[in-house]
Structure formats: C-alpha cells, structure tokens
Amino acid sequence: MSETDVHERSSTPLGTSRIPITRPLFGPEELVAIQRPLETGWVVQGPFVQEFEQRFSAYTGALHAVATSSCTTALHLAVAALGLKPGDEVIVPAFTWVATANVVEYMGATPVFCDVDLATYNIDVHQAAALVGPRTVGIIPVHLFGLSADMDPLLDVARSHGLWVVEDAACALGGWYRGRHAGTLGDAGAFSFHPRKSITTGEGGMITTARPDLDLASRSLRDHGASRSDLARHAQGGYLLSEYDRLGYNYRLTDIQGSLGCAQMDRLEMILAARRERAARYDEALAALDWLVPPVVPDGLVHGYQSYVCLFRPSTPTMPGLQALSDRRNALMANLEAIGIATRQGTHAPILQGFYRDKYGLRPEDFPAAAIADRLTLALPLFPQLTDAEQDRVIGALRAASPA
Ligand SMILES: *Cc1c(COP(=O)(O)O)cnc(C)c1O
C-alpha cells in the first residue's frame, strides 16, 4: 500500500528483471492528459474532474459520482454526510485496510469489528447481524481485492434495523454483484485511485450514490462546505464567494488528476480484461498446488481482481499454530523476493494494529478468520503488463516451493 509497494528496484542480482506486485499502466495518452489542464491554467477541481465523474457514473451505473482526494476522504465524507456522530457505532470488517475503521474514528464514533468469511475475505453477514445493537447506525462492508461482499443479505440486515450502508469499494472497480456494479448497492460507495488499485490518478477517490441529498452534501463537504462549486461560481462571473453553512474539508481532486483519470477510463476495459485473463491463468496453473488456496468467486459475482490473493495453507490453520504457519509463509515470501518476485500479505487486520488493539482491548482469538487472513494471505504479482514469461516464472517458483 505504501509507495515502495509500487516503485521498486527493476533488476535483481541474478540479472533477470524483477517482477513487482503491480505497476501502473501509463502511456503517451496520460502524458497528454496531464498537460491539458496546465495549458488551460485551470488546475484545481474543474471541468476535467467533472468529466471524470460523468465517465465514472456511466461505467458503474451510479446515479451520482463525486470525486475526492482519496478513498479515505471519500469514506470520511460519506459518513459525515450521513451524520455519523460520537456515541454511534458502525460495523466494519476485521480484515481490511485500516482506513475503513479510521473514518469512523474521525467522526468520534466507534467501529465495531466483525470477523470475515475466510473463503471470500469479506464481512461475515451472520456475525454482522449479531453485532447490531441499540447504538448501531451503519455498516461499512468492504469489497476486498475486487470481490463484492454478499450484499443482498447484508442490505436485508441493514434495512430491518434502519441502518445505512456505505460500501468501501476501494478495490472494487470492475467488480459486479448480480449484475450491478459493486459500490452502487448501498447508500453510498467509495472507490480508490491509489497506484495499488486497477486505475490510478496518483492519489484520488470517488463517492457513488443514488441519493441526491448525499450527492449534494458530499459535493459541499469536499469543498470547505461551500454552497456552490468554483466551476458553478465562475460560470456566473465569480465575483461573490459561496455561502458556507456547514463545517467542510478540503478533499478536492485536482483537474490534473481528473484529466489523468479520464485517460485511465479510456483504458479501463482493457485493464480489467487483462487482469481477469491473468487471474484465470493463475487459477488454472495453481489448482494443483494443495498448499495454496486461490481466490474463489461465488456464483453471480464478477471479480475485479485489484489483487490476486491466495491463502497459504499447507495444513489447517488453528489459532495456537498460526504463528508457526505464518513464519513459513514469510519464509516463502522472502525466498520469492530473493529471486526477484514480489509478493505481499493480502492486507492487514486492523484488530491487530496497535491503535485499535490497545484502544478497544481486541484479541485475535475473537476474530480468527481475520487473524488467519492477516498472517497467511499471499498476493501474487498482477497487472496488465505482466507477460506470460513473467507469470510463468511466478508459477514455476511456486511449484518448486512446495512447502507442504
Ligand atoms: C486502498 C484502500 C483504502 C484507502 O484508499 P486510499 O485511496 O489510499 O485512501 C481503503 N479501503 C480499502 C479496502 C483499500 O484497499
């Protein structure tokens, strides 16, 4: 997730080229795109951000799309627009990027962690239902690695208790749930354009919603609480400032990033098709390895493959034996690193991170699937430019590893 995950050494001591975990796909079109706003002189949120939003709406089918400076700020604006306040509780998965829970903390509210389903790495809906209490106001399911959470039963739980649902769709571009794009099923969705995701604007995010009130509130809140955007204001002469009736933030995307986002949208279908094709190639080649569990795709879902995440499983994971198994996974990752193949743990479990562990006294035994996923997942290199030869090197190294 850090910059070093993306910008890595390009050669190994052995002379073969190093295979990174991912690599953004940029070409001459992106170079032209970022020049355009510089030529016009309008570089903050303006016409190119508007075009990016429109193209994002058209692709996902979201009624409204509101660009932001990151997915974290998109999530923050969504929960702020929904009126999240101190004393409220929000159910979040125990295995996700830490930002999902952080935005609840930003509002002074309390994240209530829910364990995940180890088959899909997504929130376990039965356990989520059991966590609903008198202070619960919402649920933030995550579509981890590009695979949608099980939204129909989750929306039923939310509806029956009067809760809102904000989908953390950071990884979910190209992920579909029963014919609808992930991130367009709840009250709002939040997408990321960090370089680790399928398309990138450097930093960047997008809120999707069908609710006009959330659309208006998030447009205002991303821009200091302004009643009108600069673009709308300038269309009317621009000499009077907007009204500021609410406490807002500066979470705007720049037009340089908006233009870059449009160029990336031009490549989106190609990028997603290449990712799916690479993923299918891994699926086939790795099926014979009895110590590695490739990602599963439940019926009716389309995986976006932001990441190709496997479970290292030479034996049945148990909590007492977890650290020993995890050490073996880590040794495998170090060996792969040494021959120029980058891997990563899938993501982390916030329940194991110091801030949440200490603040709420959380114990891994209470979230076994999240703890196992944190310690035993293994993400393989996946990006559209990955060649057959490079992918064969990864597959060959895994076949040779046989840690079972
Ligand atoms: C990447 C990611 C985020 C954060 O996205 P940013 O754009 O870096 O703020 C949040 N949630 C999940 C699940 C992610 O993978």
Short mmCIF file of C-alpha atoms and ligand atoms in Angstrom, two decimals:
data_model
loop_
_atom_site.label_atom_id
_atom_site.label_comp_id
_atom_site.label_asym_id
_atom_site.label_seq_id
_atom_site.Cartn_x
_atom_site.Cartn_y
_atom_site.Cartn_z
CA MET A 1 0.00 0.00 0.00
CA SER A 2 2.95 2.32 0.52
CA GLU A 3 4.80 3.96 -2.33
CA THR A 4 7.54 1.35 -2.01
CA ASP A 5 4.99 -1.29 -2.96
CA VAL A 6 4.86 0.25 -6.41
CA HIS A 7 8.22 1.87 -7.07
CA GLU A 8 10.58 -1.00 -6.74
CA ARG A 9 14.01 -1.94 -7.97
CA SER A 10 13.77 -3.07 -11.56
CA SER A 11 16.51 -5.70 -11.65
CA THR A 12 17.74 -8.48 -9.39
CA PRO A 13 21.24 -9.61 -8.51
CA LEU A 14 20.63 -12.58 -10.84
CA GLY A 15 20.23 -10.30 -13.83
CA THR A 16 16.62 -11.29 -14.55
CA SER A 17 14.14 -8.47 -14.33
CA ARG A 18 12.31 -8.11 -11.09
CA ILE A 19 8.56 -8.74 -11.11
CA PRO A 20 6.78 -6.15 -8.95
CA ILE A 21 3.48 -6.76 -7.18
CA THR A 22 1.86 -4.21 -9.51
CA ARG A 23 2.77 -1.47 -11.96
CA PRO A 24 0.50 1.38 -13.07
CA LEU A 25 -0.26 1.44 -16.81
CA PHE A 26 0.62 4.85 -18.28
CA GLY A 27 1.37 5.79 -21.88
CA PRO A 28 1.62 8.86 -24.09
CA GLU A 29 -2.13 9.46 -23.60
CA GLU A 30 -1.59 10.06 -19.87
CA LEU A 31 1.25 12.49 -20.59
CA VAL A 32 -1.00 14.47 -22.93
CA ALA A 33 -3.83 14.31 -20.39
CA ILE A 34 -1.88 15.87 -17.54
CA GLN A 35 -0.65 18.66 -19.83
CA ARG A 36 -4.15 19.79 -20.80
CA PRO A 37 -5.10 21.45 -17.50
CA LEU A 38 -1.68 23.10 -17.37
CA GLU A 39 -2.31 24.61 -20.79
CA THR A 40 -5.71 25.99 -19.80
CA GLY A 41 -4.46 27.24 -16.43
CA TRP A 42 -7.39 25.63 -14.53
CA VAL A 43 -5.69 23.01 -12.34
CA VAL A 44 -7.96 22.51 -9.30
CA GLN A 45 -11.29 20.64 -9.31
CA GLY A 46 -12.93 21.83 -12.53
CA PRO A 47 -14.02 20.62 -15.97
CA PHE A 48 -11.78 17.54 -16.09
CA VAL A 49 -12.89 16.37 -12.64
CA GLN A 50 -16.48 16.82 -13.83
CA GLU A 51 -15.77 14.74 -16.93
CA PHE A 52 -14.09 12.03 -14.83
CA GLU A 53 -17.16 11.93 -12.56
CA GLN A 54 -19.50 11.61 -15.54
CA ARG A 55 -17.46 8.81 -17.06
CA PHE A 56 -17.31 7.00 -13.72
CA SER A 57 -21.10 7.26 -13.34
CA ALA A 58 -21.63 5.94 -16.85
CA TYR A 59 -19.36 2.93 -16.27
CA THR A 60 -20.63 1.93 -12.82
CA GLY A 61 -24.26 2.89 -13.33
CA ALA A 62 -24.12 5.11 -10.24
CA LEU A 63 -26.61 7.98 -10.44
CA HIS A 64 -24.07 10.39 -8.92
CA ALA A 65 -20.27 10.29 -8.67
CA VAL A 66 -18.30 12.79 -6.59
CA ALA A 67 -14.50 12.85 -6.97
CA THR A 68 -12.34 13.26 -3.86
CA SER A 69 -8.65 13.37 -2.98
CA SER A 70 -8.57 9.67 -1.92
CA CYS A 71 -10.83 6.78 -0.97
CA THR A 72 -10.18 7.55 2.67
CA THR A 73 -11.53 11.08 2.22
CA ALA A 74 -14.43 9.66 0.15
CA LEU A 75 -15.35 7.35 3.05
CA HIS A 76 -14.93 10.21 5.53
CA LEU A 77 -17.24 12.48 3.51
CA ALA A 78 -19.82 9.71 3.10
CA VAL A 79 -20.09 9.05 6.85
CA ALA A 80 -20.01 12.80 7.57
CA ALA A 81 -22.81 13.38 5.04
CA LEU A 82 -24.79 10.63 6.78
CA GLY A 83 -24.45 12.50 10.08
CA LEU A 84 -22.27 9.99 11.95
CA LYS A 85 -21.62 11.34 15.46
CA PRO A 86 -19.92 10.48 18.77
CA GLY A 87 -21.65 7.63 20.59
CA ASP A 88 -22.73 5.96 17.33
CA GLU A 89 -21.45 2.51 16.42
CA VAL A 90 -20.58 1.32 12.93
CA ILE A 91 -19.92 -2.32 11.99
CA VAL A 92 -16.74 -2.79 9.94
CA PRO A 93 -14.85 -5.92 8.88
CA ALA A 94 -11.87 -7.04 10.96
CA PHE A 95 -9.75 -7.72 7.85
CA THR A 96 -9.46 -4.61 5.65
CA TRP A 97 -7.20 -1.63 5.13
CA VAL A 98 -7.12 0.40 8.35
CA ALA A 99 -8.80 3.41 6.65
CA THR A 100 -12.22 1.68 6.75
CA ALA A 101 -12.27 1.91 10.56
CA ASN A 102 -10.30 5.17 10.74
CA VAL A 103 -13.08 7.23 9.15
CA VAL A 104 -15.44 6.08 11.92
CA GLU A 105 -12.88 7.28 14.49
CA TYR A 106 -12.53 10.64 12.67
CA MET A 107 -16.20 11.32 13.48
CA GLY A 108 -15.76 10.38 17.15
CA ALA A 109 -17.86 7.27 16.61
CA THR A 110 -16.95 3.66 17.47
CA PRO A 111 -16.04 0.95 14.95
CA VAL A 112 -17.38 -2.47 15.94
CA PHE A 113 -15.25 -5.10 14.24
CA CYS A 114 -16.89 -8.11 12.61
CA ASP A 115 -14.97 -11.21 11.55
CA VAL A 116 -14.76 -12.15 7.88
CA ASP A 117 -15.55 -15.25 5.85
CA LEU A 118 -12.19 -16.87 5.13
CA ALA A 119 -13.40 -18.13 1.73
CA THR A 120 -14.05 -14.64 0.33
CA TYR A 121 -12.18 -12.43 2.87
CA ASN A 122 -15.36 -10.33 3.10
CA ILE A 123 -17.57 -9.49 6.09
CA ASP A 124 -19.46 -12.45 7.58
CA VAL A 125 -23.07 -11.32 7.31
CA HIS A 126 -24.40 -13.64 10.05
CA GLN A 127 -21.89 -12.30 12.54
CA ALA A 128 -22.62 -8.73 11.41
CA ALA A 129 -26.34 -9.25 12.14
CA ALA A 130 -25.48 -10.44 15.65
CA LEU A 131 -23.39 -7.30 16.32
CA VAL A 132 -26.25 -4.86 15.71
CA GLY A 133 -27.08 -3.08 18.96
CA PRO A 134 -29.02 -0.01 20.13
CA ARG A 135 -26.19 2.36 19.13
CA THR A 136 -25.53 0.85 15.70
CA VAL A 137 -26.23 3.34 12.89
CA GLY A 138 -24.49 1.79 9.89
CA ILE A 139 -22.39 -0.93 8.28
CA ILE A 140 -19.31 -0.45 6.08
CA PRO A 141 -18.85 -3.68 4.10
CA VAL A 142 -15.62 -3.90 2.08
CA HIS A 143 -15.37 -5.47 -1.38
CA LEU A 144 -11.90 -6.75 -0.67
CA PHE A 145 -9.44 -7.25 -3.52
CA GLY A 146 -12.25 -6.52 -6.03
CA LEU A 147 -14.76 -9.17 -4.94
CA SER A 148 -18.13 -7.85 -3.80
CA ALA A 149 -19.32 -8.60 -0.28
CA ASP A 150 -22.56 -10.60 -0.07
CA MET A 151 -24.75 -7.54 -0.44
CA ASP A 152 -28.34 -8.89 -0.61
CA PRO A 153 -28.39 -10.46 2.88
CA LEU A 154 -26.33 -7.56 4.23
CA LEU A 155 -28.79 -4.99 2.86
CA ASP A 156 -31.62 -7.06 4.41
CA VAL A 157 -29.94 -6.84 7.82
CA ALA A 158 -29.42 -3.09 7.36
CA ARG A 159 -33.00 -2.49 6.22
CA SER A 160 -34.55 -4.48 9.04
CA HIS A 161 -32.64 -2.37 11.62
CA GLY A 162 -32.84 1.01 9.85
CA LEU A 163 -29.06 1.19 9.26
CA TRP A 164 -27.23 2.92 6.44
CA VAL A 165 -24.67 1.05 4.31
CA VAL A 166 -21.51 2.67 2.94
CA GLU A 167 -19.56 0.30 0.70
CA ASP A 168 -15.78 0.50 0.88
CA ALA A 169 -15.29 -0.14 -2.82
CA ALA A 170 -11.64 1.00 -2.80
CA CYS A 171 -10.60 -2.15 -4.70
CA ALA A 172 -13.89 -2.83 -6.44
CA LEU A 173 -13.68 -1.20 -9.87
CA GLY A 174 -14.73 -3.95 -12.30
CA GLY A 175 -16.39 -5.97 -9.52
CA TRP A 176 -20.07 -6.85 -10.02
CA TYR A 177 -22.75 -8.27 -7.77
CA ARG A 178 -25.69 -9.95 -9.53
CA GLY A 179 -25.50 -7.58 -12.49
CA ARG A 180 -24.89 -4.40 -10.51
CA HIS A 181 -21.55 -2.73 -10.04
CA ALA A 182 -20.04 -3.08 -6.55
CA GLY A 183 -20.26 0.23 -4.71
CA THR A 184 -23.69 1.13 -6.15
CA LEU A 185 -25.88 -1.03 -3.91
CA GLY A 186 -25.81 0.72 -0.56
CA ASP A 187 -26.46 4.35 0.42
CA ALA A 188 -23.01 5.30 -0.87
CA GLY A 189 -19.82 3.70 -2.19
CA ALA A 190 -16.19 4.88 -2.04
CA PHE A 191 -13.52 4.00 -4.64
CA SER A 192 -9.73 4.49 -4.65
CA PHE A 193 -7.33 5.54 -7.41
CA HIS A 194 -4.15 4.85 -5.44
CA PRO A 195 -1.41 3.23 -7.59
CA ARG A 196 -2.13 -0.15 -5.97
CA LYS A 197 -5.64 -0.12 -7.48
CA SER A 198 -6.73 -1.01 -11.03
CA ILE A 199 -6.65 2.54 -12.38
CA THR A 200 -4.80 5.41 -10.73
CA THR A 201 -4.67 9.19 -10.54
CA GLY A 202 -1.74 9.14 -8.08
CA GLU A 203 -3.98 9.77 -5.10
CA GLY A 204 -7.71 10.00 -5.74
CA GLY A 205 -11.13 8.72 -4.81
CA MET A 206 -14.80 8.72 -5.82
CA ILE A 207 -18.08 8.65 -3.91
CA THR A 208 -21.00 6.98 -5.68
CA THR A 209 -24.58 7.36 -4.55
CA ALA A 210 -28.15 7.30 -5.82
CA ARG A 211 -29.27 9.67 -3.04
CA PRO A 212 -29.49 13.33 -4.13
CA ASP A 213 -29.05 14.50 -0.51
CA LEU A 214 -25.75 12.60 -0.13
CA ASP A 215 -24.58 13.81 -3.54
CA LEU A 216 -25.21 17.45 -2.56
CA ALA A 217 -23.77 17.11 0.93
CA SER A 218 -20.58 15.40 -0.21
CA ARG A 219 -20.01 17.95 -3.01
CA SER A 220 -20.29 20.71 -0.44
CA LEU A 221 -18.26 18.98 2.30
CA ARG A 222 -15.31 18.19 0.00
CA ASP A 223 -15.07 21.92 -0.78
CA HIS A 224 -14.96 23.53 2.71
CA GLY A 225 -18.76 23.34 3.00
CA ALA A 226 -19.34 25.67 0.04
CA SER A 227 -22.89 26.02 -1.27
CA ARG A 228 -21.63 26.16 -4.91
CA SER A 229 -18.53 24.78 -6.66
CA ASP A 230 -15.90 27.16 -8.07
CA LEU A 231 -16.89 25.95 -11.53
CA ALA A 232 -20.52 26.95 -11.00
CA ARG A 233 -19.48 30.22 -9.35
CA HIS A 234 -17.18 31.22 -12.22
CA ALA A 235 -19.91 30.46 -14.74
CA GLN A 236 -21.84 33.30 -13.08
CA GLY A 237 -19.00 35.82 -13.08
CA GLY A 238 -17.33 34.54 -9.93
CA TYR A 239 -17.09 37.87 -8.06
CA LEU A 240 -19.08 36.77 -5.00
CA LEU A 241 -17.96 33.90 -2.76
CA SER A 242 -20.25 30.97 -1.90
CA GLU A 243 -22.12 30.63 1.38
CA TYR A 244 -20.52 28.29 3.96
CA ASP A 245 -23.26 26.87 6.15
CA ARG A 246 -21.57 23.64 7.22
CA LEU A 247 -18.17 22.57 8.53
CA GLY A 248 -16.39 21.18 5.48
CA TYR A 249 -12.99 19.90 4.41
CA ASN A 250 -10.63 20.40 1.50
CA TYR A 251 -10.84 16.95 -0.09
CA ARG A 252 -10.88 18.10 -3.73
CA LEU A 253 -9.24 16.21 -6.58
CA THR A 254 -7.12 18.40 -8.89
CA ASP A 255 -8.01 18.80 -12.56
CA ILE A 256 -4.58 17.37 -13.40
CA GLN A 257 -5.68 14.17 -11.65
CA GLY A 258 -9.18 14.43 -13.17
CA SER A 259 -7.70 14.54 -16.67
CA LEU A 260 -5.39 11.63 -15.82
CA GLY A 261 -8.47 9.74 -14.56
CA CYS A 262 -10.24 10.29 -17.90
CA ALA A 263 -7.23 8.84 -19.75
CA GLN A 264 -7.27 5.85 -17.40
CA MET A 265 -11.03 5.38 -18.00
CA ASP A 266 -10.20 5.05 -21.73
CA ARG A 267 -8.09 2.02 -20.82
CA LEU A 268 -10.40 0.59 -18.19
CA GLU A 269 -11.99 -2.24 -20.19
CA MET A 270 -8.58 -3.35 -21.46
CA ILE A 271 -7.05 -3.21 -17.98
CA LEU A 272 -9.87 -5.20 -16.40
CA ALA A 273 -9.89 -7.79 -19.20
CA ALA A 274 -6.13 -8.26 -18.87
CA ARG A 275 -6.43 -8.66 -15.09
CA ARG A 276 -9.19 -11.25 -15.45
CA GLU A 277 -7.19 -13.09 -18.07
CA ARG A 278 -4.03 -13.15 -15.87
CA ALA A 279 -6.14 -14.28 -12.91
CA ALA A 280 -7.65 -17.15 -14.91
CA ARG A 281 -4.15 -18.21 -15.92
CA TYR A 282 -3.09 -18.32 -12.26
CA ASP A 283 -6.31 -20.21 -11.35
CA GLU A 284 -5.52 -22.94 -13.82
CA ALA A 285 -1.83 -23.24 -13.04
CA LEU A 286 -2.18 -23.17 -9.25
CA ALA A 287 -5.16 -25.54 -8.92
CA ALA A 288 -2.80 -28.48 -8.50
CA LEU A 289 -0.98 -26.96 -5.50
CA ASP A 290 -2.57 -28.45 -2.39
CA TRP A 291 -0.93 -25.93 -0.04
CA LEU A 292 -2.21 -22.77 -1.74
CA VAL A 293 -5.88 -21.74 -1.95
CA PRO A 294 -6.58 -19.41 -4.91
CA PRO A 295 -9.35 -16.77 -4.70
CA VAL A 296 -12.91 -18.07 -5.07
CA VAL A 297 -15.68 -16.30 -6.97
CA PRO A 298 -19.21 -17.11 -5.71
CA ASP A 299 -21.98 -17.55 -8.29
CA GLY A 300 -23.44 -14.32 -9.64
CA LEU A 301 -20.33 -12.28 -8.90
CA VAL A 302 -17.63 -10.87 -11.17
CA HIS A 303 -14.25 -10.38 -9.50
CA GLY A 304 -12.43 -7.14 -10.34
CA TYR A 305 -9.02 -8.63 -9.34
CA GLN A 306 -7.49 -5.49 -7.85
CA SER A 307 -5.28 -8.15 -6.25
CA TYR A 308 -4.86 -11.89 -6.72
CA VAL A 309 -4.80 -13.10 -3.14
CA CYS A 310 -4.24 -16.74 -2.12
CA LEU A 311 -4.22 -18.42 1.28
CA PHE A 312 -1.03 -20.21 2.35
CA ARG A 313 -2.49 -23.43 3.75
CA PRO A 314 -0.07 -26.37 4.00
CA SER A 315 -2.19 -27.55 6.96
CA THR A 316 -5.45 -26.49 8.60
CA PRO A 317 -4.78 -23.16 10.35
CA THR A 318 -5.53 -23.06 14.07
CA MET A 319 -5.00 -20.17 16.43
CA PRO A 320 -2.30 -21.90 18.52
CA GLY A 321 -0.39 -22.96 15.39
CA LEU A 322 -0.91 -19.72 13.49
CA GLN A 323 2.41 -18.03 14.16
CA ALA A 324 4.42 -21.09 13.09
CA LEU A 325 2.47 -21.30 9.82
CA SER A 326 2.85 -17.57 9.31
CA ASP A 327 6.61 -17.86 9.75
CA ARG A 328 6.62 -20.43 6.94
CA ARG A 329 4.61 -18.11 4.70
CA ASN A 330 7.02 -15.30 5.46
CA ALA A 331 9.99 -17.53 4.62
CA LEU A 332 8.36 -18.35 1.28
CA MET A 333 7.83 -14.63 0.60
CA ALA A 334 11.46 -13.90 1.46
CA ASN A 335 12.62 -16.68 -0.89
CA LEU A 336 10.47 -15.33 -3.71
CA GLU A 337 11.76 -11.82 -3.03
CA ALA A 338 15.33 -13.13 -3.28
CA ILE A 339 14.70 -14.42 -6.80
CA GLY A 340 13.04 -11.19 -7.90
CA ILE A 341 9.36 -11.99 -7.36
CA ALA A 342 7.41 -9.54 -5.22
CA THR A 343 4.54 -10.83 -3.10
CA ARG A 344 2.59 -9.19 -0.28
CA GLN A 345 0.26 -10.22 2.52
CA GLY A 346 -3.27 -9.61 1.14
CA THR A 347 -3.99 -6.72 3.50
CA HIS A 348 -3.86 -6.35 7.28
CA ALA A 349 -6.31 -6.85 10.14
CA PRO A 350 -6.91 -3.52 11.95
CA ILE A 351 -7.78 -5.51 15.09
CA LEU A 352 -4.09 -6.48 15.29
CA GLN A 353 -2.83 -2.91 14.79
CA GLY A 354 -1.69 -1.06 17.90
CA PHE A 355 -4.23 1.76 17.77
CA TYR A 356 -7.32 -0.49 17.72
CA ARG A 357 -5.85 -3.36 19.75
CA ASP A 358 -4.93 -1.01 22.60
CA LYS A 359 -7.92 1.34 22.44
CA TYR A 360 -10.52 -1.45 22.46
CA GLY A 361 -8.54 -4.30 24.05
CA LEU A 362 -9.09 -6.51 20.99
CA ARG A 363 -7.82 -10.09 20.90
CA PRO A 364 -7.07 -12.09 17.74
CA GLU A 365 -8.89 -15.16 19.17
CA ASP A 366 -12.14 -13.22 18.85
CA PHE A 367 -11.54 -12.67 15.11
CA PRO A 368 -9.94 -15.95 14.00
CA ALA A 369 -10.62 -15.61 10.26
CA ALA A 370 -9.23 -12.06 10.17
CA ALA A 371 -6.15 -13.12 12.15
CA ILE A 372 -5.59 -16.09 9.82
CA ALA A 373 -6.06 -13.91 6.74
CA ASP A 374 -3.61 -11.34 8.10
CA ARG A 375 -0.98 -14.00 8.78
CA LEU A 376 -1.47 -16.40 5.86
CA THR A 377 -2.61 -14.48 2.77
CA LEU A 378 -0.27 -14.16 -0.17
CA ALA A 379 -0.87 -11.69 -3.02
CA LEU A 380 0.84 -12.53 -6.31
CA PRO A 381 2.03 -10.09 -8.99
CA LEU A 382 -0.95 -9.00 -11.11
CA PHE A 383 -1.05 -6.15 -13.62
CA PRO A 384 -1.92 -5.85 -17.32
CA GLN A 385 1.69 -5.60 -18.50
CA LEU A 386 2.63 -8.86 -16.74
CA THR A 387 3.90 -11.09 -19.57
CA ASP A 388 3.29 -14.82 -19.98
CA ALA A 389 7.00 -15.39 -19.36
CA GLU A 390 6.93 -13.38 -16.13
CA GLN A 391 3.78 -15.11 -14.94
CA ASP A 392 5.33 -18.48 -15.76
CA ARG A 393 8.32 -17.54 -13.58
CA VAL A 394 5.95 -16.85 -10.66
CA ILE A 395 4.07 -20.10 -11.25
CA GLY A 396 7.28 -22.09 -11.63
CA ALA A 397 8.70 -20.66 -8.42
CA LEU A 398 5.51 -21.55 -6.53
CA ARG A 399 5.52 -25.10 -7.93
CA ALA A 400 9.14 -25.51 -6.92
CA ALA A 401 8.50 -24.12 -3.44
CA SER A 402 6.15 -26.89 -2.21
CA PRO A 403 6.40 -26.01 1.47
CA ALA A 404 3.92 -28.76 2.42
C1 LIG B 1 -6.72 1.24 -0.67
C2 LIG B 1 -7.83 1.07 0.30
C3 LIG B 1 -8.35 2.16 1.04
C4 LIG B 1 -7.70 3.52 1.02
O1 LIG B 1 -7.70 4.12 -0.23
P1 LIG B 1 -6.88 5.50 -0.40
O2 LIG B 1 -7.29 5.98 -1.76
O3 LIG B 1 -5.42 5.12 -0.34
O4 LIG B 1 -7.28 6.41 0.69
C5 LIG B 1 -9.45 1.95 1.85
N1 LIG B 1 -10.00 0.73 1.96
C6 LIG B 1 -9.54 -0.34 1.29
C7 LIG B 1 -10.21 -1.66 1.45
C8 LIG B 1 -8.41 -0.21 0.47
O5 LIG B 1 -7.92 -1.29 -0.15
#
